[in-house]
Amino acid sequence: MKVQELFCRANFDRVVDAYILMFPPFRDYDRIPIKEKLARLGRLKQAIRDNCDDFRVCVPSLGNESYTIFILELESGLWEDKGKPEFWNFAVRDEELREKVGRDFDQWRNEGEDRLERYGIDMTPMNVLASYEVAGESVSRYGIEACCAVILFELFWFGYTDEQRAEGIEALKKELDESMEEFERDGKDSGILAEEFFDQMFEEILNDCENEDERQYMILERKFDRSVEDIKRRYSEKVSELNNQIEIDVIKEQWRKMYGGS
């Protein structure tokens, strides 16, 4: 099913419900007045409605290459969120998948393995995204409205409208260029490693803290975090391997259902 058809079939109210359930707009620790929360929630709902309508009426741009979007519910790789599911998505180029689906491919750059490139959709223009295919496995497993919510969540990273998204993407590119220039000038040339840089930042934050209890808490918390770094790393690597295999299995199963391949 094409992305545009997905949105044409979707029920708006159910897309809103799915979005809020899957991507809660507020956290328990957010200190935002209830009046402001209601205003933000209203803007979010209107943005969902507007973008649903825009997807329905836009003219899809049919490029030279076709892509398929996969949406998956995978386990978080963070120890703090152990066992908590998260929704992930990525697009694959159909021609590349056609070449590699019969091989033992991987999703990461491991030496000696074929790698199937994954593409994000957050920077893809709406009219281009409208022509993408959404994997039937994803639609049947999570439903039309949930898949719409995932796509909108990705687009909303850079704004609610095409104009806001274009400005946000351009600002990000500029920030990355400036950061790279700064790193090459102040980091690489001075020989400062990332770990040393963050140590310096922590010392600055600690020095600015005037509450002794807060200072002691930060010191002990940092000491604990460093003592369990290897545990968290091993857990993250294990979950990444499992998630990677789930992605591969779903991709191959989708291919078999579409083309009857092995």
Coordinates of N, CA and C in Angstrom, one line a residue, residues 83-238:
G83 N 13.1 -3.8 28.5 CA 11.8 -4.4 28.2 C 10.7 -3.5 27.6
K84 N 11.0 -2.2 27.5 CA 10.1 -1.3 27.0 C 10.1 -1.3 25.4
P85 N 9.0 -1.5 24.8 CA 9.0 -1.5 23.3 C 9.0 -0.1 22.7
E86 N 9.6 0.1 21.6 CA 9.7 1.3 20.9 C 9.4 1.1 19.4
F87 N 8.8 2.1 18.8 CA 8.5 1.9 17.4 C 9.6 2.5 16.5
W88 N 10.1 1.7 15.6 CA 11.2 2.1 14.7 C 10.7 2.0 13.3
N89 N 11.3 2.8 12.4 CA 10.9 2.7 11.0 C 12.2 3.0 10.2
F90 N 12.2 2.5 9.0 CA 13.2 2.8 8.0 C 12.7 2.4 6.6
A91 N 13.4 3.0 5.6 CA 13.0 2.7 4.3 C 14.2 1.9 3.6
V92 N 13.9 1.0 2.7 CA 14.9 0.4 1.9 C 14.6 0.6 0.5
R93 N 15.7 0.6 -0.3 CA 15.5 0.8 -1.8 C 15.2 -0.5 -2.4
D94 N 14.1 -0.6 -3.1 CA 13.6 -1.9 -3.6 C 14.6 -2.6 -4.5
E95 N 15.3 -1.9 -5.3 CA 16.2 -2.5 -6.2 C 17.4 -3.1 -5.5
E96 N 17.9 -2.5 -4.4 CA 18.9 -3.0 -3.6 C 18.5 -4.3 -2.9
L97 N 17.2 -4.2 -2.4 CA 16.7 -5.4 -1.7 C 16.5 -6.6 -2.7
R98 N 16.1 -6.3 -3.9 CA 16.0 -7.3 -4.9 C 17.3 -8.0 -5.1
E99 N 18.4 -7.2 -5.1 CA 19.7 -7.8 -5.3 C 20.2 -8.6 -4.1
K100 N 19.8 -8.3 -2.9 CA 20.4 -8.9 -1.7 C 19.5 -9.8 -0.9
V101 N 18.2 -9.9 -1.3 CA 17.3 -10.6 -0.5 C 17.6 -12.1 -0.4
G102 N 18.3 -12.7 -1.4 CA 18.6 -14.1 -1.4 C 19.9 -14.4 -0.7
R103 N 20.6 -13.3 -0.2 CA 21.9 -13.5 0.4 C 21.7 -13.4 1.9
D104 N 22.8 -13.7 2.7 CA 22.9 -13.4 4.1 C 23.3 -12.0 4.3
F105 N 22.4 -11.1 4.4 CA 22.7 -9.7 4.5 C 22.5 -9.2 6.0
D106 N 23.1 -8.1 6.3 CA 23.1 -7.5 7.6 C 22.6 -6.1 7.5
Q107 N 22.2 -5.5 8.6 CA 21.7 -4.1 8.7 C 22.8 -3.1 9.1
W108 N 24.0 -3.7 9.5 CA 25.1 -2.9 10.0 C 26.3 -3.1 9.2
R109 N 27.3 -2.4 9.4 CA 28.6 -2.5 8.6 C 29.5 -3.5 9.2
N110 N 29.1 -4.7 9.3 CA 30.0 -5.8 9.8 C 30.9 -6.3 8.6
E111 N 32.1 -6.5 8.9 CA 33.1 -6.9 7.9 C 32.7 -8.3 7.4
G112 N 32.7 -8.5 6.1 CA 32.5 -9.8 5.5 C 31.0 -10.1 5.2
E113 N 30.1 -9.1 5.4 CA 28.7 -9.3 5.2 C 28.1 -8.3 4.2
D114 N 27.1 -8.7 3.5 CA 26.4 -7.7 2.7 C 25.6 -6.8 3.6
R115 N 25.5 -5.6 3.3 CA 24.8 -4.7 4.1 C 23.6 -4.1 3.3
L116 N 22.4 -4.2 3.8 CA 21.3 -3.5 3.2 C 21.1 -2.2 3.8
E117 N 21.3 -1.2 3.0 CA 21.2 0.2 3.4 C 19.8 0.6 3.9
R118 N 19.8 1.3 5.0 CA 18.5 1.8 5.5 C 18.5 3.3 5.4
Y119 N 17.3 3.8 5.1 CA 17.1 5.3 4.9 C 16.1 5.8 5.9
G120 N 16.4 7.0 6.4 CA 15.4 7.7 7.3 C 14.4 8.4 6.4
I121 N 13.2 8.7 6.9 CA 12.2 9.3 6.1 C 11.9 10.7 6.6
D122 N 12.6 11.1 7.7 CA 12.3 12.4 8.4 C 12.6 13.6 7.5
M123 N 13.6 13.5 6.6 CA 14.0 14.6 5.7 C 13.4 14.5 4.3
T124 N 12.5 13.5 4.1 CA 12.0 13.3 2.8 C 10.7 14.2 2.5
P125 N 10.7 14.9 1.4 CA 9.5 15.8 1.1 C 8.3 14.9 1.1
M126 N 7.2 15.6 1.5 CA 5.9 14.8 1.5 C 5.5 14.2 0.2
N127 N 5.6 15.0 -0.9 CA 5.2 14.5 -2.2 C 6.0 13.3 -2.6
V128 N 7.3 13.2 -2.2 CA 8.1 12.1 -2.5 C 7.7 10.9 -1.6
L129 N 7.5 11.2 -0.3 CA 7.2 10.1 0.6 C 5.8 9.5 0.3
A130 N 4.9 10.3 -0.3 CA 3.6 9.8 -0.7 C 3.7 8.6 -1.7
S131 N 4.8 8.5 -2.5 CA 4.9 7.5 -3.4 C 5.6 6.2 -2.9
Y132 N 6.1 6.3 -1.7 CA 6.7 5.1 -1.0 C 5.7 4.1 -0.7
E133 N 6.1 2.8 -0.8 CA 5.3 1.7 -0.4 C 5.4 1.5 1.1
V134 N 4.3 1.1 1.8 CA 4.4 0.7 3.2 C 4.3 -0.8 3.3
A135 N 5.2 -1.4 3.9 CA 5.2 -2.9 4.0 C 3.9 -3.4 4.5
G136 N 3.4 -4.4 3.8 CA 2.1 -5.0 4.2 C 2.2 -5.6 5.6
E137 N 3.4 -6.2 5.9 CA 3.6 -6.8 7.2 C 3.3 -5.8 8.3
S138 N 3.8 -4.5 8.1 CA 3.6 -3.5 9.1 C 2.2 -3.1 9.2
V139 N 1.5 -2.9 8.1 CA 0.1 -2.5 8.1 C -0.8 -3.5 8.8
S140 N -0.6 -4.8 8.4 CA -1.4 -5.8 9.0 C -1.1 -6.0 10.5
R141 N 0.1 -5.8 10.9 CA 0.4 -6.0 12.3 C 0.0 -4.9 13.2
Y142 N 0.1 -3.6 12.8 CA -0.2 -2.5 13.6 C -1.4 -1.7 13.2
G143 N -1.9 -1.8 12.0 CA -3.0 -1.1 11.6 C -2.7 0.2 10.8
I144 N -3.6 0.6 10.0 CA -3.4 1.8 9.1 C -3.1 3.0 10.0
E145 N -3.9 3.3 11.0 CA -3.7 4.5 11.7 C -2.4 4.6 12.5
A146 N -1.9 3.5 13.1 CA -0.7 3.5 13.8 C 0.5 3.7 12.8
C147 N 0.4 3.2 11.6 CA 1.5 3.4 10.6 C 1.5 4.9 10.2
C148 N 0.3 5.5 10.1 CA 0.2 6.9 9.8 C 0.9 7.7 10.9
A149 N 0.6 7.3 12.1 CA 1.2 8.1 13.3 C 2.7 8.0 13.3
V150 N 3.3 6.9 12.9 CA 4.7 6.7 12.9 C 5.3 7.7 11.8
I151 N 4.7 7.7 10.7 CA 5.2 8.5 9.6 C 5.1 10.0 10.0
L152 N 4.0 10.4 10.6 CA 3.9 11.8 11.0 C 4.8 12.2 12.1
F153 N 5.1 11.2 13.0 CA 6.0 11.5 14.1 C 7.4 11.8 13.5
E154 N 7.8 11.1 12.5 CA 9.1 11.3 11.8 C 9.1 12.7 11.2
L155 N 8.1 13.0 10.4 CA 8.0 14.3 9.7 C 8.0 15.5 10.7
F156 N 7.4 15.3 11.9 CA 7.2 16.4 12.8 C 8.5 16.7 13.6
W157 N 9.6 15.9 13.4 CA 10.8 16.2 14.0 C 11.3 17.6 13.6
F158 N 11.0 18.0 12.4 CA 11.5 19.3 11.9 C 10.4 20.3 11.7
G159 N 9.2 20.0 12.1 CA 8.1 21.0 12.0 C 6.8 20.4 11.5
Y160 N 5.7 21.2 11.7 CA 4.4 20.7 11.3 C 4.1 21.0 9.9
T161 N 4.8 21.9 9.2 CA 4.5 22.2 7.8 C 5.7 22.0 6.9
D162 N 5.5 22.0 5.6 CA 6.6 21.8 4.7 C 7.6 22.9 4.9
E163 N 7.1 24.1 5.1 CA 8.0 25.3 5.3 C 8.8 25.2 6.5
Q164 N 8.2 24.8 7.6 CA 8.9 24.6 8.9 C 9.9 23.5 8.8
R165 N 9.6 22.4 8.1 CA 10.5 21.3 8.0 C 11.7 21.7 7.1
A166 N 11.5 22.4 6.0 CA 12.6 22.9 5.2 C 13.5 23.8 6.0
E167 N 13.0 24.7 6.8 CA 13.8 25.6 7.6 C 14.6 24.8 8.7
G168 N 13.9 23.8 9.3 CA 14.5 23.0 10.3 C 15.6 22.1 9.8
I169 N 15.4 21.5 8.7 CA 16.5 20.7 8.0 C 17.7 21.6 7.7
E170 N 17.4 22.7 7.1 CA 18.5 23.6 6.7 C 19.3 24.1 8.0
A171 N 18.6 24.4 9.1 CA 19.2 24.8 10.3 C 20.1 23.7 10.9
L172 N 19.6 22.5 10.8 CA 20.4 21.3 11.3 C 21.6 21.2 10.5
K173 N 21.5 21.2 9.2 CA 22.7 21.1 8.3 C 23.7 22.2 8.7
K174 N 23.3 23.4 8.9 CA 24.2 24.5 9.2 C 24.8 24.3 10.5
E175 N 24.1 23.8 11.5 CA 24.6 23.5 12.8 C 25.6 22.4 12.8
L176 N 25.4 21.4 12.0 CA 26.3 20.3 11.9 C 27.6 20.7 11.2
D177 N 27.5 21.6 10.2 CA 28.7 22.1 9.5 C 29.5 22.9 10.5
E178 N 28.8 23.8 11.3 CA 29.5 24.6 12.3 C 30.2 23.8 13.4
S179 N 29.5 22.7 13.8 CA 30.0 21.8 14.8 C 31.3 21.1 14.3
M180 N 31.2 20.7 13.1 CA 32.4 20.0 12.5 C 33.6 20.9 12.4
E181 N 33.3 22.1 12.0 CA 34.4 23.1 11.9 C 35.0 23.4 13.3
E182 N 34.1 23.5 14.3 CA 34.5 23.8 15.6 C 35.3 22.6 16.2
F183 N 34.9 21.4 15.9 CA 35.6 20.2 16.4 C 37.0 20.1 15.7
E184 N 37.0 20.4 14.4 CA 38.3 20.3 13.7 C 39.3 21.4 14.2
R185 N 38.7 22.5 14.6 CA 39.5 23.6 15.1 C 39.9 23.5 16.5
D186 N 38.9 23.2 17.4 CA 39.2 23.2 18.9 C 39.4 21.8 19.5
G187 N 38.8 20.8 18.8 CA 38.8 19.4 19.3 C 40.0 18.6 18.8
K188 N 39.9 18.4 17.4 CA 40.9 17.6 16.8 C 42.3 18.1 16.9
D189 N 42.4 19.5 16.7 CA 43.7 20.1 16.7 C 44.3 20.1 18.1
S190 N 43.5 20.2 19.1 CA 44.0 20.3 20.5 C 44.2 18.9 21.1
G191 N 43.7 17.9 20.4 CA 43.9 16.5 20.8 C 42.9 16.2 21.9
I192 N 41.8 16.9 22.1 CA 40.8 16.6 23.2 C 39.9 15.5 22.7
L193 N 39.8 14.4 23.5 CA 39.0 13.3 23.2 C 37.6 13.6 23.7
A194 N 36.6 12.9 23.1 CA 35.2 13.1 23.5 C 35.0 12.9 25.0
E195 N 35.6 11.9 25.6 CA 35.4 11.6 27.0 C 36.0 12.8 27.8
E196 N 37.1 13.3 27.4 CA 37.7 14.4 28.1 C 36.8 15.7 28.0
F197 N 36.2 15.8 26.8 CA 35.4 17.0 26.6 C 34.2 16.9 27.6
F198 N 33.5 15.7 27.7 CA 32.4 15.6 28.6 C 32.8 15.7 30.0
D199 N 34.0 15.2 30.4 CA 34.5 15.4 31.7 C 34.6 16.9 32.1
Q200 N 35.1 17.7 31.1 CA 35.2 19.1 31.4 C 33.9 19.8 31.6
M201 N 32.9 19.3 30.7 CA 31.5 19.9 30.9 C 31.0 19.5 32.2
F202 N 31.2 18.3 32.7 CA 30.7 17.9 34.0 C 31.3 18.7 35.1
E203 N 32.6 19.0 35.0 CA 33.3 19.8 36.0 C 32.7 21.2 36.1
E204 N 32.4 21.8 34.9 CA 31.8 23.1 34.8 C 30.5 23.1 35.5
I205 N 29.6 22.1 35.2 CA 28.3 22.1 35.8 C 28.4 21.9 37.3
L206 N 29.3 21.1 37.7 CA 29.5 20.9 39.2 C 30.0 22.1 39.9
N207 N 30.9 22.9 39.2 CA 31.4 24.1 39.8 C 30.3 25.2 39.9
D208 N 29.4 25.1 39.0 CA 28.3 26.1 39.0 C 27.2 25.8 40.0
C209 N 27.2 24.6 40.5 CA 26.1 24.1 41.4 C 26.4 24.6 42.8
E210 N 25.5 25.4 43.4 CA 25.7 26.0 44.7 C 25.2 25.1 45.9
N211 N 24.3 24.2 45.5 CA 23.7 23.3 46.6 C 24.5 22.1 46.8
E212 N 25.0 22.0 48.1 CA 26.0 20.9 48.4 C 25.3 19.5 48.2
D213 N 24.1 19.4 48.6 CA 23.4 18.1 48.4 C 23.3 17.7 46.9
E214 N 23.0 18.7 46.1 CA 22.9 18.4 44.7 C 24.3 18.1 44.1
R215 N 25.3 18.7 44.6 CA 26.7 18.4 44.1 C 27.1 17.0 44.5
Q216 N 26.8 16.6 45.7 CA 27.1 15.2 46.1 C 26.3 14.2 45.4
Y217 N 25.1 14.5 45.1 CA 24.2 13.6 44.4 C 24.8 13.4 43.0
M218 N 25.2 14.5 42.3 CA 25.7 14.4 40.9 C 27.0 13.6 40.9
I219 N 27.9 13.8 41.9 CA 29.1 13.1 42.0 C 28.9 11.6 42.2
L220 N 28.0 11.2 43.1 CA 27.7 9.8 43.3 C 27.0 9.2 42.1
E221 N 26.1 9.9 41.5 CA 25.4 9.4 40.4 C 26.3 9.1 39.2
R222 N 27.3 10.0 39.0 CA 28.3 9.8 37.9 C 29.2 8.7 38.2
K223 N 29.6 8.5 39.5 CA 30.4 7.4 39.9 C 29.7 6.1 39.6
F224 N 28.4 6.0 40.0 CA 27.6 4.8 39.7 C 27.5 4.5 38.2
D225 N 27.2 5.6 37.5 CA 27.0 5.4 36.0 C 28.2 4.8 35.4
R226 N 29.4 5.2 35.8 CA 30.6 4.7 35.3 C 30.9 3.3 35.7
S227 N 30.4 2.9 36.9 CA 30.6 1.6 37.4 C 29.8 0.5 36.6
V228 N 28.7 1.0 36.0 CA 27.8 0.0 35.3 C 27.9 0.3 33.8
E229 N 28.8 1.0 33.3 CA 28.9 1.3 31.8 C 29.0 0.0 31.0
D230 N 29.9 -1.0 31.5 CA 30.0 -2.2 30.7 C 28.8 -3.0 30.7
I231 N 28.1 -3.1 31.8 CA 26.8 -3.8 31.9 C 25.8 -3.2 30.9
K232 N 25.7 -1.9 30.8 CA 24.7 -1.3 29.9 C 25.2 -1.5 28.4
R233 N 26.5 -1.4 28.2 CA 27.0 -1.6 26.9 C 26.7 -3.0 26.4
R234 N 26.9 -4.0 27.2 CA 26.7 -5.4 26.8 C 25.2 -5.7 26.5
Y235 N 24.3 -5.1 27.4 CA 22.9 -5.2 27.2 C 22.5 -4.6 25.8
S236 N 23.0 -3.4 25.6 CA 22.7 -2.7 24.4 C 23.1 -3.4 23.1
E237 N 24.3 -4.0 23.2 CA 24.8 -4.8 22.1 C 23.9 -6.0 21.8
K238 N 23.5 -6.7 22.9 CA 22.7 -7.9 22.8 C 21.3 -7.5 22.2

